[in-house]
Amino acid sequence: FVRAVLRTRFVSAYVKALETRPLPTKCTTSGTLMVLSDGIRQKLEADDRRAPFRYDVARAARLTAFAICFHSPYLHAIHPWYERLWVRYKVRHTAVKVAVDQAFGAPIFSAIFLGYTAAA
């Protein structure tokens, strides 16, 4: 099944887009996933309150703007930097990259995200 999916035209086109226009492709992907995931989250929140579901377009737009304008460019810039620090791909090196990201990258990202959502 996985091989069949990987051979699809969509996946081939997506991989080509990542190779030829990486940042716009990542921004589009992030924005699309944010719209979908926030819609699911909003539905779950409505179910928790036992309230009728009303899609909050403004909320989704704010989160999607963040995903497109900051989240994708930030990750697009920081991950190659991690890769340059440790070019090897053994489990130990991956663990170090994850630890560095969690110690330094994640707090910066979280502070910016929380500041943005508080102000928006």
mmCIF file of N, CA and C in Angstrom:
data_model
loop_
_atom_site.group_PDB
_atom_site.id
_atom_site.type_symbol
_atom_site.label_atom_id
_atom_site.label_comp_id
_atom_site.label_asym_id
_atom_site.label_seq_id
_atom_site.Cartn_x
_atom_site.Cartn_y
_atom_site.Cartn_z
ATOM 1 N N PHE A 1 0.830 -1.206 0.000
ATOM 2 C CA PHE A 1 0.000 0.000 0.000
ATOM 3 C C PHE A 1 0.866 1.260 0.000
ATOM 4 N N VAL A 2 1.911 1.278 0.843
ATOM 5 C CA VAL A 2 2.762 2.458 0.939
ATOM 6 C C VAL A 2 3.458 2.732 -0.387
ATOM 7 N N ARG A 3 3.950 1.697 -1.013
ATOM 8 C CA ARG A 3 4.602 1.875 -2.314
ATOM 9 C C ARG A 3 3.636 2.430 -3.345
ATOM 10 N N ALA A 4 2.401 1.956 -3.325
ATOM 11 C CA ALA A 4 1.400 2.451 -4.273
ATOM 12 C C ALA A 4 1.139 3.935 -4.045
ATOM 13 N N VAL A 5 1.065 4.336 -2.786
ATOM 14 C CA VAL A 5 0.839 5.746 -2.466
ATOM 15 C C VAL A 5 2.027 6.586 -2.919
ATOM 16 N N LEU A 6 3.235 6.108 -2.671
ATOM 17 C CA LEU A 6 4.439 6.861 -3.024
ATOM 18 C C LEU A 6 4.619 7.014 -4.529
ATOM 19 N N ARG A 7 3.986 6.163 -5.289
ATOM 20 C CA ARG A 7 4.091 6.230 -6.747
ATOM 21 C C ARG A 7 3.018 7.120 -7.377
ATOM 22 N N THR A 8 2.151 7.677 -6.606
ATOM 23 C CA THR A 8 1.073 8.477 -7.174
ATOM 24 C C THR A 8 1.612 9.765 -7.791
ATOM 25 N N ARG A 9 0.854 10.311 -8.694
ATOM 26 C CA ARG A 9 1.235 11.573 -9.340
ATOM 27 C C ARG A 9 1.294 12.701 -8.319
ATOM 28 N N PHE A 10 0.371 12.682 -7.384
ATOM 29 C CA PHE A 10 0.353 13.744 -6.372
ATOM 30 C C PHE A 10 1.647 13.758 -5.574
ATOM 31 N N VAL A 11 2.074 12.596 -5.103
ATOM 32 C CA VAL A 11 3.301 12.526 -4.301
ATOM 33 C C VAL A 11 4.500 12.919 -5.149
ATOM 34 N N SER A 12 4.541 12.480 -6.373
ATOM 35 C CA SER A 12 5.648 12.850 -7.261
ATOM 36 C C SER A 12 5.680 14.355 -7.489
ATOM 37 N N ALA A 13 4.524 14.943 -7.715
ATOM 38 C CA ALA A 13 4.457 16.396 -7.918
ATOM 39 C C ALA A 13 4.846 17.141 -6.649
ATOM 40 N N TYR A 14 4.429 16.617 -5.509
ATOM 41 C CA TYR A 14 4.756 17.262 -4.234
ATOM 42 C C TYR A 14 6.265 17.213 -3.979
ATOM 43 N N VAL A 15 6.874 16.066 -4.215
ATOM 44 C CA VAL A 15 8.325 15.934 -4.023
ATOM 45 C C VAL A 15 9.063 16.873 -4.976
ATOM 46 N N LYS A 16 8.600 16.954 -6.208
ATOM 47 C CA LYS A 16 9.231 17.870 -7.174
ATOM 48 C C LYS A 16 9.086 19.317 -6.699
ATOM 49 N N ALA A 17 7.915 19.668 -6.187
ATOM 50 C CA ALA A 17 7.710 21.026 -5.679
ATOM 51 C C ALA A 17 8.624 21.306 -4.482
ATOM 52 N N LEU A 18 8.808 20.326 -3.622
ATOM 53 C CA LEU A 18 9.732 20.509 -2.484
ATOM 54 C C LEU A 18 11.161 20.731 -2.962
ATOM 55 N N GLU A 19 11.525 20.074 -4.034
ATOM 56 C CA GLU A 19 12.884 20.222 -4.562
ATOM 57 C C GLU A 19 13.079 21.537 -5.303
ATOM 58 N N THR A 20 12.059 21.987 -6.029
ATOM 59 C CA THR A 20 12.210 23.185 -6.865
ATOM 60 C C THR A 20 11.792 24.470 -6.156
ATOM 61 N N ARG A 21 10.801 24.405 -5.306
ATOM 62 C CA ARG A 21 10.313 25.583 -4.571
ATOM 63 C C ARG A 21 10.017 25.179 -3.133
ATOM 64 N N PRO A 22 11.049 24.913 -2.348
ATOM 65 C CA PRO A 22 10.835 24.336 -1.017
ATOM 66 C C PRO A 22 10.025 25.217 -0.060
ATOM 67 N N LEU A 23 10.357 26.474 0.060
ATOM 68 C CA LEU A 23 9.659 27.299 1.044
ATOM 69 C C LEU A 23 8.185 27.524 0.690
ATOM 70 N N PRO A 24 7.847 27.920 -0.541
ATOM 71 C CA PRO A 24 6.415 28.059 -0.853
ATOM 72 C C PRO A 24 5.631 26.759 -0.674
ATOM 73 N N THR A 25 6.265 25.633 -0.995
ATOM 74 C CA THR A 25 5.594 24.341 -0.831
ATOM 75 C C THR A 25 5.350 24.053 0.643
ATOM 76 N N LYS A 26 6.355 24.291 1.469
ATOM 77 C CA LYS A 26 6.203 24.065 2.910
ATOM 78 C C LYS A 26 5.164 25.015 3.510
ATOM 79 N N CYS A 27 5.151 26.270 3.062
ATOM 80 C CA CYS A 27 4.156 27.230 3.566
ATOM 81 C C CYS A 27 2.741 26.813 3.187
ATOM 82 N N THR A 28 2.568 26.370 1.948
ATOM 83 C CA THR A 28 1.252 25.909 1.503
ATOM 84 C C THR A 28 0.808 24.681 2.294
ATOM 85 N N THR A 29 1.717 23.747 2.491
ATOM 86 C CA THR A 29 1.403 22.540 3.257
ATOM 87 C C THR A 29 1.034 22.896 4.692
ATOM 88 N N SER A 30 1.833 23.748 5.318
ATOM 89 C CA SER A 30 1.577 24.130 6.701
ATOM 90 C C SER A 30 0.237 24.851 6.841
ATOM 91 N N GLY A 31 -0.044 25.760 5.916
ATOM 92 C CA GLY A 31 -1.321 26.473 5.960
ATOM 93 C C GLY A 31 -2.507 25.543 5.787
ATOM 94 N N THR A 32 -2.391 24.617 4.853
ATOM 95 C CA THR A 32 -3.472 23.646 4.615
ATOM 96 C C THR A 32 -3.707 22.777 5.844
ATOM 97 N N LEU A 33 -2.616 22.265 6.416
ATOM 98 C CA LEU A 33 -2.750 21.422 7.605
ATOM 99 C C LEU A 33 -3.299 22.212 8.791
ATOM 100 N N MET A 34 -2.948 23.492 8.894
ATOM 101 C CA MET A 34 -3.465 24.305 9.992
ATOM 102 C C MET A 34 -4.969 24.507 9.862
ATOM 103 N N VAL A 35 -5.442 24.790 8.655
ATOM 104 C CA VAL A 35 -6.892 24.949 8.445
ATOM 105 C C VAL A 35 -7.617 23.668 8.834
ATOM 106 N N LEU A 36 -7.110 22.536 8.358
ATOM 107 C CA LEU A 36 -7.758 21.256 8.656
ATOM 108 C C LEU A 36 -7.700 20.912 10.143
ATOM 109 N N SER A 37 -6.529 21.055 10.739
ATOM 110 C CA SER A 37 -6.400 20.671 12.151
ATOM 111 C C SER A 37 -7.182 21.609 13.060
ATOM 112 N N ASP A 38 -7.215 22.899 12.742
ATOM 113 C CA ASP A 38 -8.000 23.810 13.574
ATOM 114 C C ASP A 38 -9.492 23.540 13.423
ATOM 115 N N GLY A 39 -9.917 23.175 12.228
ATOM 116 C CA GLY A 39 -11.326 22.817 12.047
ATOM 117 C C GLY A 39 -11.705 21.608 12.894
ATOM 118 N N ILE A 40 -10.834 20.622 12.922
ATOM 119 C CA ILE A 40 -11.080 19.443 13.768
ATOM 120 C C ILE A 40 -11.101 19.848 15.236
ATOM 121 N N ARG A 41 -10.141 20.674 15.640
ATOM 122 C CA ARG A 41 -10.075 21.120 17.039
ATOM 123 C C ARG A 41 -11.323 21.908 17.426
ATOM 124 N N GLN A 42 -11.769 22.779 16.549
ATOM 125 C CA GLN A 42 -12.987 23.550 16.836
ATOM 126 C C GLN A 42 -14.194 22.636 16.995
ATOM 127 N N LYS A 43 -14.275 21.625 16.158
ATOM 128 C CA LYS A 43 -15.393 20.662 16.267
ATOM 129 C C LYS A 43 -15.322 19.925 17.591
ATOM 130 N N LEU A 44 -14.128 19.491 17.997
ATOM 131 C CA LEU A 44 -13.974 18.795 19.280
ATOM 132 C C LEU A 44 -14.334 19.719 20.455
ATOM 133 N N GLU A 45 -13.949 20.975 20.366
ATOM 134 C CA GLU A 45 -14.286 21.926 21.434
ATOM 135 C C GLU A 45 -15.796 22.120 21.523
ATOM 136 N N ALA A 46 -16.472 22.212 20.383
ATOM 137 C CA ALA A 46 -17.932 22.350 20.384
ATOM 138 C C ALA A 46 -18.579 21.109 20.984
ATOM 139 N N ASP A 47 -18.059 19.934 20.642
ATOM 140 C CA ASP A 47 -18.596 18.691 21.201
ATOM 141 C C ASP A 47 -18.402 18.642 22.709
ATOM 142 N N ASP A 48 -17.245 19.090 23.199
ATOM 143 C CA ASP A 48 -16.982 19.112 24.643
ATOM 144 C C ASP A 48 -17.980 20.010 25.379
ATOM 145 N N ARG A 49 -18.353 21.113 24.740
ATOM 146 C CA ARG A 49 -19.305 22.048 25.360
ATOM 147 C C ARG A 49 -20.752 21.648 25.088
ATOM 148 N N ARG A 50 -20.920 20.612 24.278
ATOM 149 C CA ARG A 50 -22.255 20.185 23.838
ATOM 150 C C ARG A 50 -22.997 21.353 23.183
ATOM 151 N N ALA A 51 -22.231 22.118 22.420
ATOM 152 C CA ALA A 51 -22.783 23.281 21.727
ATOM 153 C C ALA A 51 -22.813 23.002 20.228
ATOM 154 N N PRO A 52 -23.677 23.714 19.511
ATOM 155 C CA PRO A 52 -23.671 23.532 18.064
ATOM 156 C C PRO A 52 -22.335 24.020 17.484
ATOM 157 N N PHE A 53 -21.888 23.334 16.458
ATOM 158 C CA PHE A 53 -20.603 23.672 15.853
ATOM 159 C C PHE A 53 -20.753 24.854 14.916
ATOM 160 N N ARG A 54 -19.938 25.880 15.157
ATOM 161 C CA ARG A 54 -19.855 27.035 14.262
ATOM 162 C C ARG A 54 -18.381 27.276 13.989
ATOM 163 N N TYR A 55 -17.996 27.133 12.757
ATOM 164 C CA TYR A 55 -16.600 27.291 12.368
ATOM 165 C C TYR A 55 -16.171 28.746 12.547
ATOM 166 N N ASP A 56 -15.133 28.967 13.326
ATOM 167 C CA ASP A 56 -14.601 30.305 13.591
ATOM 168 C C ASP A 56 -13.558 30.631 12.524
ATOM 169 N N VAL A 57 -13.989 31.329 11.478
ATOM 170 C CA VAL A 57 -13.115 31.645 10.352
ATOM 171 C C VAL A 57 -11.966 32.556 10.785
ATOM 172 N N ALA A 58 -12.260 33.529 11.642
ATOM 173 C CA ALA A 58 -11.215 34.465 12.079
ATOM 174 C C ALA A 58 -10.100 33.732 12.829
ATOM 175 N N ARG A 59 -10.475 32.823 13.702
ATOM 176 C CA ARG A 59 -9.478 32.039 14.444
ATOM 177 C C ARG A 59 -8.627 31.218 13.486
ATOM 178 N N ALA A 60 -9.285 30.531 12.558
ATOM 179 C CA ALA A 60 -8.554 29.713 11.588
ATOM 180 C C ALA A 60 -7.632 30.583 10.736
ATOM 181 N N ALA A 61 -8.089 31.755 10.363
ATOM 182 C CA ALA A 61 -7.262 32.655 9.550
ATOM 183 C C ALA A 61 -6.034 33.123 10.327
ATOM 184 N N ARG A 62 -6.209 33.449 11.604
ATOM 185 C CA ARG A 62 -5.055 33.874 12.423
ATOM 186 C C ARG A 62 -4.029 32.758 12.546
ATOM 187 N N LEU A 63 -4.487 31.556 12.835
ATOM 188 C CA LEU A 63 -3.564 30.432 12.982
ATOM 189 C C LEU A 63 -2.898 30.068 11.653
ATOM 190 N N THR A 64 -3.662 30.136 10.581
ATOM 191 C CA THR A 64 -3.114 29.824 9.267
ATOM 192 C C THR A 64 -2.075 30.868 8.855
ATOM 193 N N ALA A 65 -2.356 32.131 9.140
ATOM 194 C CA ALA A 65 -1.379 33.186 8.841
ATOM 195 C C ALA A 65 -0.085 32.941 9.607
ATOM 196 N N PHE A 66 -0.195 32.533 10.864
ATOM 197 C CA PHE A 66 1.005 32.233 11.653
ATOM 198 C C PHE A 66 1.771 31.071 11.029
ATOM 199 N N ALA A 67 1.051 30.037 10.636
ATOM 200 C CA ALA A 67 1.694 28.855 10.058
ATOM 201 C C ALA A 67 2.433 29.211 8.770
ATOM 202 N N ILE A 68 1.818 30.039 7.943
ATOM 203 C CA ILE A 68 2.416 30.387 6.653
ATOM 204 C C ILE A 68 3.542 31.409 6.805
ATOM 205 N N CYS A 69 3.318 32.415 7.642
ATOM 206 C CA CYS A 69 4.266 33.532 7.725
ATOM 207 C C CYS A 69 5.417 33.305 8.701
ATOM 208 N N PHE A 70 5.237 32.454 9.700
ATOM 209 C CA PHE A 70 6.319 32.246 10.662
ATOM 210 C C PHE A 70 6.738 30.784 10.803
ATOM 211 N N HIS A 71 5.784 29.906 11.074
ATOM 212 C CA HIS A 71 6.099 28.510 11.381
ATOM 213 C C HIS A 71 6.934 27.857 10.283
ATOM 214 N N SER A 72 6.454 27.882 9.060
ATOM 215 C CA SER A 72 7.185 27.233 7.963
ATOM 216 C C SER A 72 8.541 27.882 7.693
ATOM 217 N N PRO A 73 8.614 29.218 7.568
ATOM 218 C CA PRO A 73 9.939 29.811 7.343
ATOM 219 C C PRO A 73 10.920 29.545 8.488
ATOM 220 N N TYR A 74 10.425 29.559 9.717
ATOM 221 C CA TYR A 74 11.278 29.293 10.877
ATOM 222 C C TYR A 74 11.877 27.884 10.800
ATOM 223 N N LEU A 75 11.018 26.899 10.576
ATOM 224 C CA LEU A 75 11.512 25.525 10.490
ATOM 225 C C LEU A 75 12.387 25.322 9.251
ATOM 226 N N HIS A 76 12.033 25.993 8.162
ATOM 227 C CA HIS A 76 12.821 25.906 6.931
ATOM 228 C C HIS A 76 14.244 26.431 7.167
ATOM 229 N N ALA A 77 14.374 27.423 8.021
ATOM 230 C CA ALA A 77 15.690 28.007 8.301
ATOM 231 C C ALA A 77 16.449 27.243 9.373
ATOM 232 N N ILE A 78 15.765 26.813 10.422
ATOM 233 C CA ILE A 78 16.479 26.250 11.572
ATOM 234 C C ILE A 78 16.912 24.800 11.358
ATOM 235 N N HIS A 79 16.127 24.004 10.656
ATOM 236 C CA HIS A 79 16.500 22.596 10.500
ATOM 237 C C HIS A 79 17.764 22.388 9.667
ATOM 238 N N PRO A 80 17.979 23.121 8.585
ATOM 239 C CA PRO A 80 19.266 22.976 7.898
ATOM 240 C C PRO A 80 20.451 23.376 8.792
ATOM 241 N N TRP A 81 20.228 24.329 9.670
ATOM 242 C CA TRP A 81 21.278 24.718 10.616
ATOM 243 C C TRP A 81 21.617 23.544 11.533
ATOM 244 N N TYR A 82 20.599 22.857 12.039
ATOM 245 C CA TYR A 82 20.846 21.660 12.857
ATOM 246 C C TYR A 82 21.611 20.608 12.052
ATOM 247 N N GLU A 83 21.211 20.438 10.804
ATOM 248 C CA GLU A 83 21.866 19.434 9.966
ATOM 249 C C GLU A 83 23.337 19.776 9.738
ATOM 250 N N ARG A 84 23.657 21.052 9.608
ATOM 251 C CA ARG A 84 25.052 21.446 9.419
ATOM 252 C C ARG A 84 25.880 21.210 10.677
ATOM 253 N N LEU A 85 25.230 21.283 11.836
ATOM 254 C CA LEU A 85 25.960 21.029 13.082
ATOM 255 C C LEU A 85 26.406 19.576 13.183
ATOM 256 N N TRP A 86 25.502 18.666 12.823
ATOM 257 C CA TRP A 86 25.785 17.230 12.897
ATOM 258 C C TRP A 86 25.311 16.593 11.607
ATOM 259 N N VAL A 87 26.230 16.413 10.676
ATOM 260 C CA VAL A 87 25.864 15.916 9.362
ATOM 261 C C VAL A 87 25.538 14.429 9.374
ATOM 262 N N ARG A 88 26.001 13.709 10.364
ATOM 263 C CA ARG A 88 25.761 12.264 10.419
ATOM 264 C C ARG A 88 24.303 11.958 10.739
ATOM 265 N N TYR A 89 23.886 10.758 10.381
ATOM 266 C CA TYR A 89 22.482 10.384 10.550
ATOM 267 C C TYR A 89 22.296 9.158 11.428
ATOM 268 N N LYS A 90 23.152 8.966 12.390
ATOM 269 C CA LYS A 90 22.980 7.874 13.328
ATOM 270 C C LYS A 90 21.978 8.307 14.400
ATOM 271 N N VAL A 91 21.457 7.338 15.108
ATOM 272 C CA VAL A 91 20.447 7.619 16.134
ATOM 273 C C VAL A 91 20.984 8.601 17.170
ATOM 274 N N ARG A 92 22.224 8.427 17.565
ATOM 275 C CA ARG A 92 22.826 9.304 18.569
ATOM 276 C C ARG A 92 22.841 10.759 18.088
ATOM 277 N N HIS A 93 23.186 10.984 16.836
ATOM 278 C CA HIS A 93 23.242 12.340 16.302
ATOM 279 C C HIS A 93 21.839 12.938 16.176
ATOM 280 N N THR A 94 20.890 12.106 15.800
ATOM 281 C CA THR A 94 19.506 12.570 15.732
ATOM 282 C C THR A 94 19.011 12.954 17.119
ATOM 283 N N ALA A 95 19.360 12.179 18.119
ATOM 284 C CA ALA A 95 18.963 12.498 19.494
ATOM 285 C C ALA A 95 19.560 13.836 19.938
ATOM 286 N N VAL A 96 20.793 14.096 19.555
ATOM 287 C CA VAL A 96 21.418 15.383 19.907
ATOM 288 C C VAL A 96 20.675 16.527 19.223
ATOM 289 N N LYS A 97 20.329 16.360 17.947
ATOM 290 C CA LYS A 97 19.596 17.406 17.226
ATOM 291 C C LYS A 97 18.242 17.673 17.875
ATOM 292 N N VAL A 98 17.553 16.618 18.276
ATOM 293 C CA VAL A 98 16.259 16.778 18.939
ATOM 294 C C VAL A 98 16.443 17.491 20.278
ATOM 295 N N ALA A 99 17.469 17.118 21.024
ATOM 296 C CA ALA A 99 17.724 17.758 22.317
ATOM 297 C C ALA A 99 18.043 19.244 22.146
ATOM 298 N N VAL A 100 18.862 19.581 21.167
ATOM 299 C CA VAL A 100 19.190 20.993 20.907
ATOM 300 C C VAL A 100 17.928 21.748 20.510
ATOM 301 N N ASP A 101 17.119 21.145 19.656
ATOM 302 C CA ASP A 101 15.873 21.792 19.239
ATOM 303 C C ASP A 101 14.952 22.027 20.431
ATOM 304 N N GLN A 102 14.791 21.024 21.276
ATOM 305 C CA GLN A 102 13.906 21.163 22.430
ATOM 306 C C GLN A 102 14.446 22.151 23.462
ATOM 307 N N ALA A 103 15.762 22.223 23.579
ATOM 308 C CA ALA A 103 16.369 23.132 24.564
ATOM 309 C C ALA A 103 16.392 24.578 24.084
ATOM 310 N N PHE A 104 16.599 24.791 22.786
ATOM 311 C CA PHE A 104 16.768 26.155 22.289
ATOM 312 C C PHE A 104 15.710 26.586 21.283
ATOM 313 N N GLY A 105 15.400 25.737 20.316
ATOM 314 C CA GLY A 105 14.444 26.112 19.282
ATOM 315 C C GLY A 105 13.007 26.157 19.759
ATOM 316 N N ALA A 106 12.599 25.145 20.503
ATOM 317 C CA ALA A 106 11.202 25.065 20.946
ATOM 318 C C ALA A 106 10.804 26.201 21.887
ATOM 319 N N PRO A 107 11.645 26.586 22.852
ATOM 320 C CA PRO A 107 11.248 27.717 23.709
ATOM 321 C C PRO A 107 11.074 29.023 22.933
ATOM 322 N N ILE A 108 11.951 29.261 21.963
ATOM 323 C CA ILE A 108 11.823 30.474 21.142
ATOM 324 C C ILE A 108 10.525 30.416 20.352
ATOM 325 N N PHE A 109 10.287 29.276 19.699
ATOM 326 C CA PHE A 109 9.070 29.122 18.910
ATOM 327 C C PHE A 109 7.828 29.265 19.788
ATOM 328 N N SER A 110 7.827 28.620 20.941
ATOM 329 C CA SER A 110 6.664 28.665 21.830
ATOM 330 C C SER A 110 6.396 30.076 22.316
ATOM 331 N N ALA A 111 7.438 30.803 22.663
ATOM 332 C CA ALA A 111 7.264 32.189 23.128
ATOM 333 C C ALA A 111 6.655 33.056 22.032
ATOM 334 N N ILE A 112 7.134 32.895 20.820
ATOM 335 C CA ILE A 112 6.596 33.678 19.714
ATOM 336 C C ILE A 112 5.158 33.284 19.425
ATOM 337 N N PHE A 113 4.877 31.980 19.424
ATOM 338 C CA PHE A 113 3.505 31.523 19.158
ATOM 339 C C PHE A 113 2.545 32.022 20.239
ATOM 340 N N LEU A 114 2.922 31.880 21.495
ATOM 341 C CA LEU A 114 2.041 32.328 22.577
ATOM 342 C C LEU A 114 1.854 33.843 22.556
ATOM 343 N N GLY A 115 2.928 34.575 22.262
ATOM 344 C CA GLY A 115 2.799 36.023 22.132
ATOM 345 C C GLY A 115 1.875 36.416 20.985
ATOM 346 N N TYR A 116 2.010 35.737 19.864
ATOM 347 C CA TYR A 116 1.163 36.007 18.704
ATOM 348 C C TYR A 116 -0.304 35.712 19.012
ATOM 349 N N THR A 117 -0.555 34.539 19.592
ATOM 350 C CA THR A 117 -1.954 34.183 19.868
ATOM 351 C C THR A 117 -2.567 35.078 20.935
ATOM 352 N N ALA A 118 -1.768 35.563 21.875
ATOM 353 C CA ALA A 118 -2.292 36.476 22.899
ATOM 354 C C ALA A 118 -2.631 37.839 22.279
ATOM 355 N N ALA A 119 -1.815 38.268 21.330
ATOM 356 C CA ALA A 119 -2.021 39.580 20.721
ATOM 357 C C ALA A 119 -3.090 39.551 19.623
ATOM 358 N N ALA A 120 -3.261 38.408 18.977
ATOM 359 C CA ALA A 120 -4.163 38.332 17.818
ATOM 360 C C ALA A 120 -5.604 38.254 18.196
#
